C-alpha positions as semicolon CSV with decimal commas, in nm:
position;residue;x (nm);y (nm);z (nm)
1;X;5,752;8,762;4,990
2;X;6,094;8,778;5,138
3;X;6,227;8,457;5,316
4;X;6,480;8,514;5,612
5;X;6,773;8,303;5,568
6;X;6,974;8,139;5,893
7;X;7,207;7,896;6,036
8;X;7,059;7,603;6,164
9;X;6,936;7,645;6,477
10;X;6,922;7,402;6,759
11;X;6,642;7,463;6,997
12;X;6,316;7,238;6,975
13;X;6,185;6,914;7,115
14;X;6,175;6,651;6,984
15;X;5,854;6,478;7,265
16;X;5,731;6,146;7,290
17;X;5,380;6,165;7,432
18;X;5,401;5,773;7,465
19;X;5,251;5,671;7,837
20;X;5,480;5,431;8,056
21;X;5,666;5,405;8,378
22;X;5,857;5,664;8,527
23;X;6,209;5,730;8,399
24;X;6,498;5,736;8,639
25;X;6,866;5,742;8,583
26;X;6,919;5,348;8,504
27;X;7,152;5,146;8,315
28;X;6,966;5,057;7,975
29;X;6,940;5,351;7,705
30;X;6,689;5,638;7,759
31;X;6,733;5,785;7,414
32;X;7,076;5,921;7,238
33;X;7,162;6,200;7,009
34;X;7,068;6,256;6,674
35;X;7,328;6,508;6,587
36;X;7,631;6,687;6,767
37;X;7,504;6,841;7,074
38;X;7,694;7,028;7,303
39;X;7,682;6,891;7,697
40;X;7,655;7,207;7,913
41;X;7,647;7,280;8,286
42;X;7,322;7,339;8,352
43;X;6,983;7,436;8,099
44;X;7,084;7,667;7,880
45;X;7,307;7,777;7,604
46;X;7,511;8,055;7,816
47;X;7,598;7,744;8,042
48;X;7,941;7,603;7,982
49;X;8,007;7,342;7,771
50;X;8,137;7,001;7,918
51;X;8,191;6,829;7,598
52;X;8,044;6,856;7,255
53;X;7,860;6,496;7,217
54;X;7,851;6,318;6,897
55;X;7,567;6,196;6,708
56;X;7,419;5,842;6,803
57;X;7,556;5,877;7,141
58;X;7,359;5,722;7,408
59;X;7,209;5,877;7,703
60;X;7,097;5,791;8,027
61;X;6,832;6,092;8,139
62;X;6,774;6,156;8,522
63;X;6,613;6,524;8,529
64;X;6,446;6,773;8,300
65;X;6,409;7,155;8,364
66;X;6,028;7,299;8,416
67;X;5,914;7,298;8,034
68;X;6,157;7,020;7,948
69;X;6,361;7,223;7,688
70;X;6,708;7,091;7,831
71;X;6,721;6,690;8,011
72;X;7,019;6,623;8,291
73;X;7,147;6,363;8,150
74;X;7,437;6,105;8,201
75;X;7,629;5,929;7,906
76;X;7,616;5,592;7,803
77;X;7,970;5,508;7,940
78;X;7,906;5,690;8,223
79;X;8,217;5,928;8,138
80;X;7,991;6,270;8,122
81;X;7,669;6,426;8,319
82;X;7,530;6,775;8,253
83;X;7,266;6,902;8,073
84;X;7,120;6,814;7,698
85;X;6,926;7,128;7,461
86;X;6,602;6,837;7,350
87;X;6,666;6,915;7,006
88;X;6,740;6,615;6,809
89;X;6,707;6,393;7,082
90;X;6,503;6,078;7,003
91;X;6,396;5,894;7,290
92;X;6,371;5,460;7,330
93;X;6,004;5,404;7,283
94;X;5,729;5,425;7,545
95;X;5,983;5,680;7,760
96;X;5,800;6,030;7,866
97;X;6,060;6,290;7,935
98;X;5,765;6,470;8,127
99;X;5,757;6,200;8,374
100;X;6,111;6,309;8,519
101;X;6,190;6,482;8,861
102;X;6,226;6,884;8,759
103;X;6,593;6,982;8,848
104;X;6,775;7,308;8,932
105;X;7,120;7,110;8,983
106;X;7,402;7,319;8,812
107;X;7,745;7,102;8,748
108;X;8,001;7,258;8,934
109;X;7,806;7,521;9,062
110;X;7,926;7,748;8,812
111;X;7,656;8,051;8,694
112;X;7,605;8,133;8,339
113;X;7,807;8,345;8,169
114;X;7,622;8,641;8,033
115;X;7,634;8,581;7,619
116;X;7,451;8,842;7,418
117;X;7,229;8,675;7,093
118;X;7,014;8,802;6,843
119;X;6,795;8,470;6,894
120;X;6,753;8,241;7,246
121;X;6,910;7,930;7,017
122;X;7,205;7,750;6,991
123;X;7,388;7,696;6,669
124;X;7,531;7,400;6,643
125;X;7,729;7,140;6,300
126;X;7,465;6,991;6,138
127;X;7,683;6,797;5,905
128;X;7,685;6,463;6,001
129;X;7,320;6,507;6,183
130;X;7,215;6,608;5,833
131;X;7,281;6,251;5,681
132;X;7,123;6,032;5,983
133;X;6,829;6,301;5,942
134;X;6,832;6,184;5,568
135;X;6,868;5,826;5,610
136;X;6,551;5,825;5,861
137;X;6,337;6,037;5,653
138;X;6,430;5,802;5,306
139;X;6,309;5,526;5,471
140;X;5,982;5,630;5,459
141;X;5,734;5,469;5,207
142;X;5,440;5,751;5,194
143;X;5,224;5,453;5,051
144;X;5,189;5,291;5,394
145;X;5,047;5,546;5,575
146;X;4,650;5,627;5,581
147;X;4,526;5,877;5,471
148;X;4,295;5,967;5,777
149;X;4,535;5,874;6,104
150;X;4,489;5,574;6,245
151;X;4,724;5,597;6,544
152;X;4,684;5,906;6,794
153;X;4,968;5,830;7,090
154;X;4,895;5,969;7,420
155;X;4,699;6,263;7,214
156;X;4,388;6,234;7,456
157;X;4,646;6,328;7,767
158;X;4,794;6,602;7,607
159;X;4,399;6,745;7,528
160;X;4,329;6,655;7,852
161;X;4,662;6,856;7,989
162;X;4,506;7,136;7,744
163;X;4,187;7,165;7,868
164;X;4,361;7,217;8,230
165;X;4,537;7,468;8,126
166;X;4,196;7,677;7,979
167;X;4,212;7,549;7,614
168;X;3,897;7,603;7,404
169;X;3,729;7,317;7,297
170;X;3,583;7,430;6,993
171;X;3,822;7,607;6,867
172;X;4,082;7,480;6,596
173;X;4,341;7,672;6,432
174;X;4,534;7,669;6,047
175;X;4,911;7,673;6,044
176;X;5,126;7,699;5,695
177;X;5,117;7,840;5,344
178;X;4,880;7,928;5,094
179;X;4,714;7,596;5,114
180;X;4,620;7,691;5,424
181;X;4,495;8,039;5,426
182;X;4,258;8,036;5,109
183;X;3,903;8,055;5,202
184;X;3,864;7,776;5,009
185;X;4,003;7,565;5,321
186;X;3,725;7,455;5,606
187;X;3,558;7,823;5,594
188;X;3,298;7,699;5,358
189;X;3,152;7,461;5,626
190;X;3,159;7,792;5,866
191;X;2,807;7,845;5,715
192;X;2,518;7,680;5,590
193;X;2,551;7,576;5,226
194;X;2,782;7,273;5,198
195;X;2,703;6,903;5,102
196;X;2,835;6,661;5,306
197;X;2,709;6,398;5,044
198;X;2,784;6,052;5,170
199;X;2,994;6,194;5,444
200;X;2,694;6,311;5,688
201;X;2,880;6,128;5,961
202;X;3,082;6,450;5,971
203;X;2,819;6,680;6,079
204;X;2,885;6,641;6,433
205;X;3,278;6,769;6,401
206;X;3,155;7,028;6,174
207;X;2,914;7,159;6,439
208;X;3,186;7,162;6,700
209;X;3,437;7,394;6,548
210;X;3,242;7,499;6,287
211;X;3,253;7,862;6,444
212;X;3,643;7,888;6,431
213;X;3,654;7,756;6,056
214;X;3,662;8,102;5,927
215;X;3,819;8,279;6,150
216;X;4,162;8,415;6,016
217;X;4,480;8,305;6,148
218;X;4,840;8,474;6,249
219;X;5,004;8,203;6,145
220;X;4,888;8,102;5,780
221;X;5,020;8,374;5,478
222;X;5,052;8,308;5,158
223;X;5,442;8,232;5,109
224;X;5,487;8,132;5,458
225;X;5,723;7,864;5,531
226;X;5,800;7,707;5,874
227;X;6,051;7,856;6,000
228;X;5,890;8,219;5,948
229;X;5,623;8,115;6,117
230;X;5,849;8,084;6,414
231;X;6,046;8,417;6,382
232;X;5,903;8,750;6,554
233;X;6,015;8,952;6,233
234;X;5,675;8,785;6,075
235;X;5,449;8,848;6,328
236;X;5,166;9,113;6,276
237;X;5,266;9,395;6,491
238;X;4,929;9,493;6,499
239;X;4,789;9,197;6,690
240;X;5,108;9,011;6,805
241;X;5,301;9,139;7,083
242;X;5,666;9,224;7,098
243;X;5,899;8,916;7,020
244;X;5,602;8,671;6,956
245;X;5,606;8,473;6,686
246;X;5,319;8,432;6,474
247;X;5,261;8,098;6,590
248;X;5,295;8,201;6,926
249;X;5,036;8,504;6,878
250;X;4,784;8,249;6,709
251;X;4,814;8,020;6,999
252;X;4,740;8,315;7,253
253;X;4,454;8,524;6,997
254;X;4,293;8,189;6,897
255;X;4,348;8,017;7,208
256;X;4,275;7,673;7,028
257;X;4,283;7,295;7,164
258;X;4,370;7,175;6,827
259;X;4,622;7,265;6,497
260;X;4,585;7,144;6,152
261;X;5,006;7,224;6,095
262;X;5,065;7,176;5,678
263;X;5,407;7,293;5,546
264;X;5,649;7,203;5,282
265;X;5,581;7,362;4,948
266;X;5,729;7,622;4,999
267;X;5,987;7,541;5,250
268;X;6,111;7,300;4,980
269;X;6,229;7,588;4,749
270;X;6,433;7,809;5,051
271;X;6,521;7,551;5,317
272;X;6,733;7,258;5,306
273;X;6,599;6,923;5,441
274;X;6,779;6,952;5,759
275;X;6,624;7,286;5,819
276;X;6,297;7,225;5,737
277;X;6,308;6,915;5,987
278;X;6,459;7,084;6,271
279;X;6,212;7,379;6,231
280;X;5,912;7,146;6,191
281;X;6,003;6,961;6,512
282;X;6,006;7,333;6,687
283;X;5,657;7,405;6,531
284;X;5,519;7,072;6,689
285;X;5,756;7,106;7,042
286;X;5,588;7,493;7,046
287;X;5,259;7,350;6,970
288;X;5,273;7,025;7,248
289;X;5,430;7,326;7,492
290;X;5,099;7,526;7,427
291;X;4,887;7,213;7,495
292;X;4,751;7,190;7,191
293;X;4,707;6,897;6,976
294;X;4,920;6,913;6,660
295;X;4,761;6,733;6,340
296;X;5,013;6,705;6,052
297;X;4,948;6,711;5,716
298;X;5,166;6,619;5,441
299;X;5,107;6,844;5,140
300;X;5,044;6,850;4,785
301;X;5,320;6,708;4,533
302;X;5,435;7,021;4,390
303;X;5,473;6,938;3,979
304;X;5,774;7,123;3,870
305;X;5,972;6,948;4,180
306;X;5,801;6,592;4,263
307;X;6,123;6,431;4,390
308;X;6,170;6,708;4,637
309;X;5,814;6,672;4,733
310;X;5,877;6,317;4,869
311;X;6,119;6,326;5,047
312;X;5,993;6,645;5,244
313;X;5,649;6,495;5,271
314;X;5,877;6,191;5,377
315;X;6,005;6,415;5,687
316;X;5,671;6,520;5,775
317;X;5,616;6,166;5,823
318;X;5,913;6,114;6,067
319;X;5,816;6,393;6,236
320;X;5,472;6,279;6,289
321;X;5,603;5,926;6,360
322;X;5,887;6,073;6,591
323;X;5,666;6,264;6,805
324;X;5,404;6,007;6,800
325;X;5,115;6,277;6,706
326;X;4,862;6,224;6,472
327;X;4,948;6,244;6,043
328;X;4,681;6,348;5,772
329;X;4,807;6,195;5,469
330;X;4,664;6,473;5,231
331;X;4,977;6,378;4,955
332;X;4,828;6,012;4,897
333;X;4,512;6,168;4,850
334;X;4,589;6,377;4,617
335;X;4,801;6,169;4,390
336;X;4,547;5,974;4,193
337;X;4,360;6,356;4,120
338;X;4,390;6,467;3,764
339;X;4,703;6,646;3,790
340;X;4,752;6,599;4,183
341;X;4,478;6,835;4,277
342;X;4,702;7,091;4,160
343;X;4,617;7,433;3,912
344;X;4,825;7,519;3,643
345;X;5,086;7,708;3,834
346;X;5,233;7,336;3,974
347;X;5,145;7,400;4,346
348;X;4,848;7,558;4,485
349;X;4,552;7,278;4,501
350;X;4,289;7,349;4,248
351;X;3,911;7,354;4,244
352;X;3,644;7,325;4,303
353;X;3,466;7,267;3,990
354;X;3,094;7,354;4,206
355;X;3,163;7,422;4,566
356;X;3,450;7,383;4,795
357;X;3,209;7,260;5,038
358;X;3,036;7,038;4,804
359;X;3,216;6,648;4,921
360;X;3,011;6,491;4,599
361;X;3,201;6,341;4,278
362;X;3,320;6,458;4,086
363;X;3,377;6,802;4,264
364;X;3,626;6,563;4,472
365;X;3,853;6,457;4,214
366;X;3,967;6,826;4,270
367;X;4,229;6,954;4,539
368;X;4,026;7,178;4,771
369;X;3,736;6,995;4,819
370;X;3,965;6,673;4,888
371;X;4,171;6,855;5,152
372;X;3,846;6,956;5,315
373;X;3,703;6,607;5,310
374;X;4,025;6,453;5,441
375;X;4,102;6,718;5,713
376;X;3,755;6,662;5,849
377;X;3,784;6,272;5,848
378;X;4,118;6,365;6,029
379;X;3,970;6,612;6,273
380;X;3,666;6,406;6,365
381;X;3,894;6,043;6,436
382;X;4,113;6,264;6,651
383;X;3,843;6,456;6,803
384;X;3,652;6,105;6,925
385;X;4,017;5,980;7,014
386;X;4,053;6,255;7,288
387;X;3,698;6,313;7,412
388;X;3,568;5,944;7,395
389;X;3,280;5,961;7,211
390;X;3,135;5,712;6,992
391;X;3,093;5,641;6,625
């Protein structure tokens, strides 16, 4: 499969959905920059720059535009105001940059100038962003986080937001790689056939999106890495309209209120750290947008590259952490498998030695039916998070 190749590109979100007061322009921190980012006029990257920021500088935010892609914003000695892309933007904890005023206000007064681009981001140094990106992600220990999430942020308001806005219910949807889009994943509890074993608990998640388990999604190939799955030139022509993305096109087609999101085995081989985190955090930003709950996975240790492994499955973690969404710890899972849960070719999960939908020993000491047992766990303990009911 061919893999386009880019500059980094600045143009996600990275979104708290902590709760909390309302923010106003004040004089303690709202959040500050976690690479260079260019301060611009008003929201948007044909706006002029006021001064290229540098990273770690601290920000005091007073207005967002409508779908909070750009923050006015004030710096922390006061000496600049204008406008902030949300990329790489971490925010002081328990601050909602959806609770700001919306804001029109252009600095100056000045229009945009008209700037023809072959994509609607902003390229931007990534050089010394690329070692605090590092630094965060290294300080991970994948050991302390569960393997079924046990924190779920403001989750239930952004299902709740989702449901307003005509989200189905019972519908959840696959994003990533292989991993993803063998029928081996969820479709075999689609049907009647599967043992739940010990698990029976699970039946009542499996009856409520059991009927979009095997349905095929835009936004899972095999080969896929994340940043493809953002870029039009992927898309299926046949299905996906002009300029969508593919996970833009499975958002509309599927019309979910939940994403299982797994990537990183392949996105270790043809992206660079840096990439692969900026791209994830504009997977999850796209998917929040959509008001969908994201569910992030981290993904099987691939065997001829275990060291690269952990430290993307470490950025998954940050991501999830960042964004405050709920994490499926699939890689500690997996690790005390014979041989990971991974076949002989050192990265697609193996099994099963019966049935993928058979959650019995020792058919789970096997990748596929693990990842099925785990995602449900997931699903369901997110699932009772945002609708309330009760174990």
């Amino acid at each position: 499969m061919r893999f386009k190749h880019a500059l980094t590109l600045l143009a996600g979100v990275m979104l708290f959905l902590t709760g909390g007061m309302a923010a106003v322009a004040q004089s303690d921190l709202n959040g500050w920059t976690l690479t260079g980012l260019n301060m611009r006029t008003g929201p948007g990257p044909n706006y002029a720059i006021i001064e290229p920021l540098p990273v770690k500088t601290g920000l005091i935010f007073e207005a967002r535009n409508s779908d909070i892609t750009w923050l006015l914003a004030q710096t922390e000695d006061q000496r600049f105001r204008g406008w902030i892309s949300t990329a790489y933007i971490a925010y002081k904890k328990g601050f909602d940059p959806s609770k700001l005023p919306i804001s029109n206000e252009i600095i100056g007064g000045e229009a945009p100038k008209p700037v023809v681009l072959d994509r609607a981001y902003e390229a931007v140094d990534m050089a010394k962003g690329a070692d605090l990106i590092l630094a965060r992600a290294e300080a991970i220990d994948l050991t302390n986080y569960p393997i079924v999430p046990r924190w779920f942020g403001q989750v239930k308001a952004l299902y709740e937001r989702g449901q307003a806005m005509g989200r189905n219910p019972k519908v959840i949807t696959k994003v990533g790689d292989c991993n993803s889009v063998e029928w081996l994943f969820l479709t075999p509890f689609s049907a009647k056939g599967y043992n739940l074993g010990g698990y029976g608990t699970l039946q009542p998640v499996i009856a409520q999106f059991s009927d979009s388990f095997d349905d095929h999604s835009y936004a899972a190939h095999v080969g896929l890495n994340v940043m493809a799955v953002l870029d039009p030139i992927w898309a299926d022509p046949s299905v996906c309209e002009p300029g969508e993305s593919p996970l833009a096109c499975e958002y509309r087609v599927k019309n979910p209120s939940m994403a299982v999101i797994m990537f990183g085995t392949n996105d270790m081989v043809v992206l660079t750290y840096s990439q692969f985190d900026f791209y994830l955090r504009q997977a999850v930003n796209q998917t929040i947008q959509a008001g969908i709950v994201p569910i992030l996975s981290t993904f099987p240790r691939h065997l001829a590259f275990p060291d690269r492994s952990i430290l993307y499955n470490q950025i998954v973690v940050r991501v999830a952490l960042d964004y405050n969404i709920p994490l499926i710890n699939l890689w500690l899972a997996l690790e005390p498998l014979p041989s990971h849960g991974i076949g002989g070719d050192s990265f697609h999960l193996n099994g099963p030695l019966t049935r993928a939908g058979d959650l019995t020993e020792p058919n789970l000491q096997t990748g596929y039916p693990m990842r099925n047992l785990v995602t449900l766990q997931g699903l369901d303990q997110v699932w009772r998070e945002v609708t309330g009911r009760q174990f």
